[in-house]
XYZ file of C-alpha atoms in Angstrom:
474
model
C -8.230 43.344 23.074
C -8.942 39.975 21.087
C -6.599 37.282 21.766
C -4.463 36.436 18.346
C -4.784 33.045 17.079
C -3.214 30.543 17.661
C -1.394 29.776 14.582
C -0.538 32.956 12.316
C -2.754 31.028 9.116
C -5.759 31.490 10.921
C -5.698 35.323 10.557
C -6.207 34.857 6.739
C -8.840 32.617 6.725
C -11.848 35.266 6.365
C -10.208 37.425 3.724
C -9.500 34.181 1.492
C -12.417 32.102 2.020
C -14.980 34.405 0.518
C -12.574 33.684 -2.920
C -13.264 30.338 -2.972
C -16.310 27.888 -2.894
C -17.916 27.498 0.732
C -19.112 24.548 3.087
C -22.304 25.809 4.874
C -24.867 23.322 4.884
C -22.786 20.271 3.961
C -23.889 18.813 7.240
C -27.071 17.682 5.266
C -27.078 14.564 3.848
C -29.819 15.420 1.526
C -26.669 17.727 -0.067
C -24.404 14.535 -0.952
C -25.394 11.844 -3.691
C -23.861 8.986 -4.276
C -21.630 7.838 -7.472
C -22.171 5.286 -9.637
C -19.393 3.392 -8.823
C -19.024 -0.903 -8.695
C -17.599 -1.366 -5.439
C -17.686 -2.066 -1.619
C -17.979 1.554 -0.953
C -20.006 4.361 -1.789
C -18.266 7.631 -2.462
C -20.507 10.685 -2.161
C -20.199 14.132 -3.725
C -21.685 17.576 -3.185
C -21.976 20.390 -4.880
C -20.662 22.953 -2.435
C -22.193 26.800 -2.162
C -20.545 29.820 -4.925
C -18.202 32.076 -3.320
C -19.225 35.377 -1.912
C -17.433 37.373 -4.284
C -18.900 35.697 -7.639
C -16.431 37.729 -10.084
C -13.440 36.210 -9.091
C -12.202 33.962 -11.843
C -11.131 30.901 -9.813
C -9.260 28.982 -12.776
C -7.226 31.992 -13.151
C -6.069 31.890 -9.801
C -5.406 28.181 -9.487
C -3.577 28.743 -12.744
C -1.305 31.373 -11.551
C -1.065 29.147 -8.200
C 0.211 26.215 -10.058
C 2.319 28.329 -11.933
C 3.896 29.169 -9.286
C 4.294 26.090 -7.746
C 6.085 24.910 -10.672
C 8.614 27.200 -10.804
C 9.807 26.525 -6.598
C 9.046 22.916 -7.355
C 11.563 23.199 -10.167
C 14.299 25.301 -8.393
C 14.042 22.576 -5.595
C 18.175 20.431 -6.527
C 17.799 17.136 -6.977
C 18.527 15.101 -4.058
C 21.991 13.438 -4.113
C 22.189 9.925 -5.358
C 22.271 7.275 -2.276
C 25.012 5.381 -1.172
C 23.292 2.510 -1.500
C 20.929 1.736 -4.375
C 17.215 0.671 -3.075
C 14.995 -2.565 -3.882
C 14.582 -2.358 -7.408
C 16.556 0.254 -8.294
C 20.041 0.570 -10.184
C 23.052 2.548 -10.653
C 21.976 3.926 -14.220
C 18.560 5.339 -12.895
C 16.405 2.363 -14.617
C 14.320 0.898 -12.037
C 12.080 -2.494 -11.866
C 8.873 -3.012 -10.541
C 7.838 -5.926 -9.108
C 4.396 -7.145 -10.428
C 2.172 -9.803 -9.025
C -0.502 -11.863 -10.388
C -2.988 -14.629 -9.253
C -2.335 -17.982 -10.760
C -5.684 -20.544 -11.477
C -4.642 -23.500 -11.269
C -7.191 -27.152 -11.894
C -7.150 -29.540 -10.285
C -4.519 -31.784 -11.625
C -2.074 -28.281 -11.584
C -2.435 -27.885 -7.782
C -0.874 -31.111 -7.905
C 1.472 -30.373 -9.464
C 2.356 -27.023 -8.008
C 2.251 -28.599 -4.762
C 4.980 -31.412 -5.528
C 6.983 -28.788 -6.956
C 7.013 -27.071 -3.577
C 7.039 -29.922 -2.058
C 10.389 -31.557 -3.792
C 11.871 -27.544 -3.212
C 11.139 -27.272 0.490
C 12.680 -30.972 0.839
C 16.436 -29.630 -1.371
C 15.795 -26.217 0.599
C 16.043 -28.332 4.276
C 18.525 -30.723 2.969
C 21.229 -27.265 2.285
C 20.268 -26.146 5.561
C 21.099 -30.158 6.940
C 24.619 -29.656 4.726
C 24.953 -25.919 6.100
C 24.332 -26.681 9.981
C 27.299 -29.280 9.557
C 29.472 -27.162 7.120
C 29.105 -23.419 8.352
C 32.173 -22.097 5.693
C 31.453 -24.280 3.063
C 30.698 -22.751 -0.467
C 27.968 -22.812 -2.877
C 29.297 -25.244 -4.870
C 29.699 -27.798 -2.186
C 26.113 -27.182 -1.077
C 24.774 -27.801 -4.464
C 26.501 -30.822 -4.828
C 25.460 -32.087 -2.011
C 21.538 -30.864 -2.207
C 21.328 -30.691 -6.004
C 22.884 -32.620 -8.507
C 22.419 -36.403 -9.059
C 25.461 -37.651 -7.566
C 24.953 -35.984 -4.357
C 21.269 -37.184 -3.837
C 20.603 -40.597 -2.346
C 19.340 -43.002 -5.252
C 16.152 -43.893 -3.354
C 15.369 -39.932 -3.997
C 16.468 -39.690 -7.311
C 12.609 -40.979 -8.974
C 10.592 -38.192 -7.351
C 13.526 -35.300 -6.359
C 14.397 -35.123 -10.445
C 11.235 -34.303 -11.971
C 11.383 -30.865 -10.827
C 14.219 -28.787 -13.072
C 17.367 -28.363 -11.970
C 17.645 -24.992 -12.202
C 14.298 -24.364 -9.819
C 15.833 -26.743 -6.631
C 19.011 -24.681 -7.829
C 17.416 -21.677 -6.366
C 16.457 -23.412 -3.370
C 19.676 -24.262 -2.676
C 20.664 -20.404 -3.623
C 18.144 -19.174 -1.182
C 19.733 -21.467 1.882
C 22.990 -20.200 1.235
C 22.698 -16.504 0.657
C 20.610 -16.423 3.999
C 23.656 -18.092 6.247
C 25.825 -15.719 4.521
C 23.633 -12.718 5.376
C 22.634 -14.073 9.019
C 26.259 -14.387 9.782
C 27.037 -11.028 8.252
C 25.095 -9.176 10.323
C 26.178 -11.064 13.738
C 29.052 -9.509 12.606
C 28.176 -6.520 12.342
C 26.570 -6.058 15.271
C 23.150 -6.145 13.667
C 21.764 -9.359 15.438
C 22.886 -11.058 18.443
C 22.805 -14.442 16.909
C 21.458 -16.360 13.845
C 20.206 -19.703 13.588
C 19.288 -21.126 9.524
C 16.035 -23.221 10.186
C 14.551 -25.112 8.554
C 10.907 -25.089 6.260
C 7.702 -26.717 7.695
C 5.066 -28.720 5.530
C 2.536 -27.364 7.123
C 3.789 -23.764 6.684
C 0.498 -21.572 5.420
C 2.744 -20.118 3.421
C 5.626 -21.057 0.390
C 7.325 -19.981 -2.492
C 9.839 -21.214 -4.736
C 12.142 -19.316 -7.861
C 12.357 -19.759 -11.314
C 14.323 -18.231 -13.940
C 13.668 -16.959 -17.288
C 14.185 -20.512 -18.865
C 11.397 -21.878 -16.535
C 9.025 -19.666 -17.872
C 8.218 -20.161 -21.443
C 5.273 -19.272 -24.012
C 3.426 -17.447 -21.297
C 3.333 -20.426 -18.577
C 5.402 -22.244 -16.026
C 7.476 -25.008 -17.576
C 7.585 -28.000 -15.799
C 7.551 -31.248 -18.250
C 7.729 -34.028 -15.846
C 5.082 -32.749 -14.216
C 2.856 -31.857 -17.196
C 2.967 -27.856 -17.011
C 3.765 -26.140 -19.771
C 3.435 -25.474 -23.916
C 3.377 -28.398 -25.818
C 0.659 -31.009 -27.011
C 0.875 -32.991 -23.945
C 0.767 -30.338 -21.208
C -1.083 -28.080 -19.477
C -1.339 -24.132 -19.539
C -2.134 -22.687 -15.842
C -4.585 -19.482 -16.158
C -2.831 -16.217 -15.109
C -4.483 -13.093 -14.099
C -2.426 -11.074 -16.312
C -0.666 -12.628 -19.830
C 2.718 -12.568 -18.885
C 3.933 -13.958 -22.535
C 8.081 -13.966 -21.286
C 10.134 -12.903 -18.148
C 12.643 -10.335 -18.383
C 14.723 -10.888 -15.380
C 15.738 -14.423 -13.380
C 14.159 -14.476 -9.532
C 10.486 -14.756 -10.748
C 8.371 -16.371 -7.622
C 5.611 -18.836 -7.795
C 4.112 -18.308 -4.028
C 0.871 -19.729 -1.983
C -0.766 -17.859 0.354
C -3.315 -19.998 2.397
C -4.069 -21.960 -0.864
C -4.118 -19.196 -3.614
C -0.935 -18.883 -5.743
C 0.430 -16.086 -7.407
C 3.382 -15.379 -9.894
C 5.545 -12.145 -8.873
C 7.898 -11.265 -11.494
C 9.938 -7.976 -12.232
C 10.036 -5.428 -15.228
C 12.196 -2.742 -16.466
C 10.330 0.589 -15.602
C 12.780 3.192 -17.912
C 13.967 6.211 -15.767
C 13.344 6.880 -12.268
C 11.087 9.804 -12.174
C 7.797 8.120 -13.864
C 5.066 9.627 -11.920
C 3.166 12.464 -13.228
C 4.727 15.805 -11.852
C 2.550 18.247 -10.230
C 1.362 21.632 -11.099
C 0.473 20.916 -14.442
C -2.902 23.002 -14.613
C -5.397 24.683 -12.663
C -7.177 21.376 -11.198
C -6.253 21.164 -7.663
C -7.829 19.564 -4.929
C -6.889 19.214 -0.642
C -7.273 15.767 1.138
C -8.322 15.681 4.873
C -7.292 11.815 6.190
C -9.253 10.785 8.559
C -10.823 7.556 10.464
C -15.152 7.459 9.874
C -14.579 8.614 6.794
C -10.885 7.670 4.855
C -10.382 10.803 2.506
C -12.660 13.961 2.328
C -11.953 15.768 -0.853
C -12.124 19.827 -1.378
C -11.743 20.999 -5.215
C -12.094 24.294 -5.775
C -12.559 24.920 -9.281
C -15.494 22.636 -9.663
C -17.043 23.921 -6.533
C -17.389 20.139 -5.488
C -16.439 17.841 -1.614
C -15.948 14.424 -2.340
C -16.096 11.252 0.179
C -14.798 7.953 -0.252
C -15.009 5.495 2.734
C -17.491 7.351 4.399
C -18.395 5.134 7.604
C -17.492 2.164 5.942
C -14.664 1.725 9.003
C -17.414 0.075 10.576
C -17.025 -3.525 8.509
C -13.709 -3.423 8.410
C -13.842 -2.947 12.678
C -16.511 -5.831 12.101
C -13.829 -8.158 10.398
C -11.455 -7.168 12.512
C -13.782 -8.179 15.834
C -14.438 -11.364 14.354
C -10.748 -12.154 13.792
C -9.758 -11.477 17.184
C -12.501 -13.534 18.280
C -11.003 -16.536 16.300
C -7.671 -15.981 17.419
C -8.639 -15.788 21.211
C -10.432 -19.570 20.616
C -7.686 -20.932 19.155
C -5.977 -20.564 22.066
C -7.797 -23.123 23.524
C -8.428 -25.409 20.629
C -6.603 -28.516 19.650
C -3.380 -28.737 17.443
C -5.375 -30.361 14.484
C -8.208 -27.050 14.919
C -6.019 -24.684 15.781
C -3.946 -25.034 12.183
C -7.306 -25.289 10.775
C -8.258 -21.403 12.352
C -4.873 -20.426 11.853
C -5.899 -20.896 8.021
C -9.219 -19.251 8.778
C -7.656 -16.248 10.307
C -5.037 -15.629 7.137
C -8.492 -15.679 5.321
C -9.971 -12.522 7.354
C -6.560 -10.697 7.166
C -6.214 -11.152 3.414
C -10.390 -10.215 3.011
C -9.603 -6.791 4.974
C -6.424 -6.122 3.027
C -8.264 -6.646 -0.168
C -10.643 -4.205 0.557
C -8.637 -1.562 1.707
C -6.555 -1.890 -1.205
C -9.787 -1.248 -3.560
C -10.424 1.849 -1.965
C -6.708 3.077 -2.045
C -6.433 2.161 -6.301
C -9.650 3.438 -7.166
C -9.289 7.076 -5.135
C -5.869 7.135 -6.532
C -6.851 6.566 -10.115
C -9.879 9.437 -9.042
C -7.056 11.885 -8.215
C -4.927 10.973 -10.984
C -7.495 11.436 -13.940
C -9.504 14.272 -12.168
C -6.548 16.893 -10.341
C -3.421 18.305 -11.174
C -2.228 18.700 -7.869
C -2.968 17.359 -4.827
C -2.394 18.771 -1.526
C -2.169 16.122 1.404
C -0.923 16.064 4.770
C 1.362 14.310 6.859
C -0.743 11.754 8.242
C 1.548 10.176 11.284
C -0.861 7.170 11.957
C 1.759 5.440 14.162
C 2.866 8.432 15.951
C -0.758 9.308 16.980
C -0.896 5.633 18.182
C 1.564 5.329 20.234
C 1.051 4.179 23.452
C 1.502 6.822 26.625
C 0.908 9.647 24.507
C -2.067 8.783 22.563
C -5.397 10.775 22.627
C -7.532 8.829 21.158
C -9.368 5.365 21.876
C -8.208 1.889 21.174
C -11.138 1.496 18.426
C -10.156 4.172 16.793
C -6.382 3.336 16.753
C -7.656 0.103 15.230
C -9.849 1.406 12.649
C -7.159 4.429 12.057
C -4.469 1.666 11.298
C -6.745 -0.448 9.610
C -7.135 1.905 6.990
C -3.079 2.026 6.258
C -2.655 5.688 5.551
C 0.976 5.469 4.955
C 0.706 2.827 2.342
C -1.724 4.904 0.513
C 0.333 7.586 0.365
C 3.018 5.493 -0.825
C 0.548 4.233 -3.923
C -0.304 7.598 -4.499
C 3.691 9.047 -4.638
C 4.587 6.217 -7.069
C 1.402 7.343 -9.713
C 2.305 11.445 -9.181
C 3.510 14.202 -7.386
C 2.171 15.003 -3.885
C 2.701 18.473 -2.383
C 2.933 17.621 1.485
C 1.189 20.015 3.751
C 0.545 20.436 7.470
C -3.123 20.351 8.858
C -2.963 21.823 12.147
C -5.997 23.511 13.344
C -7.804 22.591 10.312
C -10.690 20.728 12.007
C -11.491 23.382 15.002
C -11.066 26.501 13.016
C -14.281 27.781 10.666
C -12.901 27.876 7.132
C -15.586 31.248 6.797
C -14.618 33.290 9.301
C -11.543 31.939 11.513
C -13.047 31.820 14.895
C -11.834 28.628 16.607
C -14.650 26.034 18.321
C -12.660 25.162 21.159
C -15.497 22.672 22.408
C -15.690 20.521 18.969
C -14.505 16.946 20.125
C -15.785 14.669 18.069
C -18.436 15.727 16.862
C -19.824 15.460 12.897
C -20.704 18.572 12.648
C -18.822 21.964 12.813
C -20.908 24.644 14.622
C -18.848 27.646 14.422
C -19.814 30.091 17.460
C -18.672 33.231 15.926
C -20.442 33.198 12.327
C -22.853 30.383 13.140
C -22.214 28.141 10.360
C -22.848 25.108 10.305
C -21.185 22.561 8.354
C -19.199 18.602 7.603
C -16.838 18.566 9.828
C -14.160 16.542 7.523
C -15.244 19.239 4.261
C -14.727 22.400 6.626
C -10.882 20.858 7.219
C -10.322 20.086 3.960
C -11.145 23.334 2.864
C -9.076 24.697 5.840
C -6.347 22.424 4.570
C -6.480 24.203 0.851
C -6.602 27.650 2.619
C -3.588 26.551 5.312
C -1.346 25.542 2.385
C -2.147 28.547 0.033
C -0.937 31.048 3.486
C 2.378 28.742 4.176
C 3.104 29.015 0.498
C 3.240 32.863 0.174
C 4.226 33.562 3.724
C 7.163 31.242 4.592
């Protein structure tokens, strides 16, 4: 007697995968062509082989899947409102998004931006000089103290008052509301003790706030220091025409010499992502670390790859910066700052490319699918140290790719149906008979039909196959 599988889906994988589209001979890279796509990556597609039973009308099943779908998405209540209302969110279901653009600045509005930070950071330490010596005291003592004119020494007064008032306002704002909050949550338990510190020059990083008044015919408004409209100053170059600000807290910030403007807008209702199940286009997503997202749809009859082996220059960058960090160690303070700066550089050059990959597949899957069927991806739990299973490169290159944040980009565009992938790589999606001895290989021989196939297109069509069982069976 045969011994039954080891998870109940696996029985119904050779009565449903003659239905849809198969993955023999996928393995062949002669199969997969490349898309004419401008960027750092290369996704590939393939067209994959027709079902075994050819009169099986696959968008009328997808249809009547998503259908169905629907209708338990739809019975699912509403979960109950928080306690609490979340970053950007507020009690009459509006929420605001916080955008973020690159600022260009010349040469003589570096300058400028600079002593603007510059004369902030300075009001910003001078609070936290006022707050160290007057824990209880209140806002308004701090800002006249650290603000206005007749608090400042007059041999400060030339180069302190240039910058508006209401910008070193917000400095002072920002040194206040953090004592408050330290010593709120030593109070709470939270934190064993809080010390306000202060802000260094030679920080690689600063920011300062403006409100909506600083902000004015689509550019920062700083007269004294020639920024702003107006026949004698200067217009800074934005990434995005932001013509007004809606909301006060807008931040000017520079990261390791490149500023940006972050400023918030009023997104309508909360539920702005496009809901699932809306048609017969549906596609399954096996995550994974050579390659980031294998893609099986079966109405086209199509696999799709993006990231495929391209971990290997991000593990590249990643070698190089921790070969920078480990000789800083033993450089002096003047080169160490110097490959301090050098090493924000690499980080920010890896997060930038990851980030193209992660909008361009999600604007893929939100043009091309209906509904998309991913699974719970649990980078950091597969990481963790004592119970891991895997190398240390591949932890690296696994969290290098930031699954989880991708998934979070992806929930905020449209509706992801969470699914579970276990068994999906070991187990032929043609005939269910598990290859016990597959490690990690590329290729999935299977020893019972002897197909042989992509390893990452055999799970995701596994995945599809998994999720369709669960869905009429539990």
């Amino acid at each position: 007697m045969a011994d039954p599988p080891p998870a109940p889906w696996i029985g119904s994988v050779a009565p449903e995968s003659v239905l849809w589209p198969g993955v023999r001979g996928t393995q062949q890279a002669a199969e997969w062509y490349n898309a004419p796509i401008d960027s750092w990556f290369l996704p590939k597609f393939a067209h994959l082989p027709h079902p075994v039973v050819p009169d099986e009308n696959i968008g009328g099943m997808l249809t009547q899947l998503s259908a169905t779908l629907r209708q338990r998405l739809d019975a699912v209540p509403p979960p109950p409102p928080p306690r609490r209302t979340r970053p950007g969110e507020r009690q009459d279901n509006s929420r605001l998004k916080t955008y973020r653009t690159r600022l260009r600045p010349n040469t003589q509005q570096k300058e400028a931006l600079r002593k603007t930070a510059g004369i902030v950071r300075w009001t910003y330490n001078r609070a936290v000089e006022y707050l160290k010596a007057h824990p209880n005291a209140s806002f308004h003592d701090v800002r006249e103290h650290s603000v206005t004119e007749d608090g400042l020494p007059l041999i400060n007064l030339s180069w302190v008052t240039p910058v508006p008032y209401s910008i070193r306002e917000q400095a002072c704002f920002d040194a206040h509301t953090a004592l408050r909050n330290g010593l709120a949550d030593v109070r709470a338990g939270k934190i064993p003790n809080f010390e306000l510190k202060f802000r260094k020059k030679r920080a690689l990083f600063s920011s300062f706030r403006i409100r909506i008044r600083d902000w004015e015919g689509g550019c920062l408004k700083i007269p004294n220091l020639g920024l702003g409209p107006g026949q004698h100053q200067t217009r800074i170059q934005t990434g995005i025409d932001v013509p007004s600000l809606e909301h006060d807290g807008a931040c000017i910030k520079q990261e390791n010499g490149s500023w940006f403007l972050l400023w918030q807008k009023d997104m309508g209702e909360e539920k702005m992502r496009v809901p699932a199940a809306r048609g017969p286009e549906m596609c399954a997503i096996d995550p994974g670390v050579r390659t980031f997202a294998t893609i099986y749809d079966p109405l086209r009859g199509t696999a799709a790859k993006f990231g495929d082996g391209d971990h290997k220059r991000l593990f590249r960058l990643g070698t190089h910066l921790d070969d920078l960090i480990s000789r800083s160690t033993q450089a002096s303070a003047k080169k160490r700052y110097r490959m301090r700066r050098a090493a924000n550089r690499l980080r920010a050059r890896i997060r930038h490319l990851v980030d193209e990959l992660h909008w361009k597949l999600r604007s893929y899957l939100k043009r091309g699918f209906d509904t998309v069927l991913l699974p719970k991806f649990n980078a950091h739990q597969m990481s963790r140290r004592g119970q891991r299973r895997i190398g240390r490169n591949t932890v690296r290159a696994m969290m290098t790719w930031a699954h989880g944040r991708f998934r979070s980009r992806l929930n905020e565009a449209m509706e992801v149906v969470e699914v579970v992938e276990d068994w999906t790589s070991k187990v032929c999606s043609t005939c269910g008979t598990v290859n016990y001895r597959l490690g990690g290989s590329k290729i999935h021989r299977c020893p019972g039909s002897l197909t042989v196939s992509d390893r990452d297109v055999n799970a995701a069509k596994n995945i599809f196959l998994h999720w369709k069982y669960d869905f009429f069976n539990l």
